[in-house]
Amino acid sequence: MGAPIPVRVDATSPADRRGRRLHDLRISVIDRCNFRCPYCMPEDQYPRDHEFLGKAERLRFEEIERLARVFAGLGVRKLRLTGGEPLLRRELPVLVRALAHVPGIDDVALTTNGSLLAARVEALREAGLGRITISLDTLDPATFRAMSGGRGEVADVLGAIAAAERAGFARLKINCVVMRGTNDGQVLDLLEHFRGSGHIVRLIEYMDVGTCNDWRRDLVVPSAELRARIDARWPLVELEPNYGGEVARRWAFADGGGEIGFISSVSEPFCGDCSRARLSADGRLYTCLFAATGCDLRTPLRSGADEATLAGLVGAVWNAREDRYSEARSEATLAQRERVEMYSIGG
C-alpha cells in the first residue's frame, strides 16, 4: 500500500487562465493543531486561548462528502485530508470510508504530524485510506521538541511510522521543512535513518506562507544546496516525474538506497502545472496556498444549492484562477502580507 497512483486526466475538467486543469483537492477537516511549529503556527502568535472554529462553523462529514462528489464530477481524482492536525477531528475513518466510495476518486491520502496516528492507523487503512504523509523535521529529540513548540516527542512519531508499517503502509512520505540554523545540519541523519526503508523523505524549503511565521529569506536552504550536501555523501540520480504537476522533484540514491524528494517553492517554483485546489475547514475554496481570500461554499451548500449549482460555482472560480505567487515572489509581493494561514488549508 502506498504505491504511486496513476493519474487520469479528465479533459472535461475546468481549466484556469493558464490552462491548468483541476485534478487534486486538499481538504482541511479542522483548523486546530496540537503542535506549534514555527513555520506554520508559532506559539507566540497562537496562544492557548486563541479562538479556532467552533463545531457548527466546520463542515460536517456529509457536507465534505457532498462537495467531494461535486469536485469529482469536475475531474478531481485525488483527495488529501489535512488540517491543522486532521486526527484531532473525531471519527475521521468515517469520513475516509465515505470519500473512498465517491465515484471517480482514485486516491484518498492523509497528511499528519503523526502524534495521534498509531492508535488510529489500522482503522484508517480499513476505511480505505490509500497513502499517508507524516511530518518529521528532525530525529534529534531536543530540536524536534523545539520545532513542535514544545508539544511533540520524536519517539511518538517514530512509533506512528512503525504502526503504519504494521498496518500495511509500506511506502510513506516523510515531510521535513528545512530551516537554516535550526535543523538543516540534521538532514543527513534523517536520510540515513530512512535509507533502505522504502519510505520517501521529502525536503521542503521554508516558505512564506500565511502571515505569522516571521519568514526570512536567509533562513531558506535552497534545494540545490541540500542536493549538493547529500550528493557529497551519497551520489544522487534524478528521476522522471510520476505525473504532470507533481509537487516534488524526484531523486534517488545511486546505490539503490531509495528515493528522496525536493519541494522547492522558493528557489524552483512549480506554479506552471499546479492542479491543486484547497477546501478550508469552514468550507472556503482556495486556489493557491498563498491566496488571501477564498470562495464561500458552505453558505450555498447549507442554503440548499444543488450539485449543478455548486459545480458551476467551483468551475467559475477555477476558470478565473491565474495564481502564480511563487513564480512572482518579490519584495513587493512579500509586503502584501494578507494571506490565508497554512493551518487553515493544509500545506
XYZ file of C-alpha atoms in Angstrom, residues 16 22-28 31 53 59 67 71 76 82-83 209-210 274-298 313-314 317-318 320-323 338-347:
61
model
C -7.796 28.103 -15.426
C -8.323 20.909 -11.758
C -7.178 17.473 -10.573
C -6.379 17.454 -6.828
C -8.329 18.645 -3.799
C -6.825 19.150 -0.357
C -9.452 19.155 2.357
C -8.768 20.716 5.734
C -8.098 24.284 11.845
C -13.555 27.455 14.526
C -18.071 21.462 7.514
C -18.536 18.637 -2.036
C -15.277 18.097 -7.287
C -10.744 15.766 -9.318
C -5.186 17.877 6.064
C -5.585 20.305 8.967
C 3.014 31.020 3.774
C 0.490 32.821 5.965
C -0.274 23.288 -10.397
C -3.562 21.367 -10.394
C -4.456 21.698 -6.697
C -7.458 23.322 -5.060
C -7.892 23.633 -1.302
C -11.019 23.475 0.824
C -10.775 25.033 4.277
C -12.448 23.568 7.341
C -15.140 26.260 7.163
C -15.907 25.488 3.539
C -13.979 28.124 1.627
C -12.380 27.209 -1.704
C -8.812 28.475 -2.190
C -6.925 28.150 -5.450
C -3.430 28.744 -4.039
C -1.554 28.056 -0.821
C -0.638 31.770 -0.781
C -4.137 33.121 -1.513
C -5.618 35.942 0.527
C -9.281 35.048 0.114
C -11.418 32.039 -0.701
C -14.849 31.416 -2.165
C -17.549 30.531 0.366
C -19.080 27.144 -0.499
C -20.578 26.476 2.925
C -19.613 27.923 -8.697
C -16.464 25.808 -8.354
C -13.706 30.032 -9.541
C -11.234 27.694 -11.220
C -10.875 32.629 -13.257
C -7.750 31.345 -11.498
C -4.403 32.828 -12.503
C -2.349 32.270 -9.315
C -2.657 39.303 3.860
C -2.673 35.573 3.125
C -4.553 32.592 4.481
C -2.738 30.723 7.243
C -1.363 27.309 6.334
C -3.073 25.619 9.277
C -6.433 26.604 7.701
C -5.885 24.921 4.339
C -3.050 22.442 4.825
C 0.432 22.544 3.316
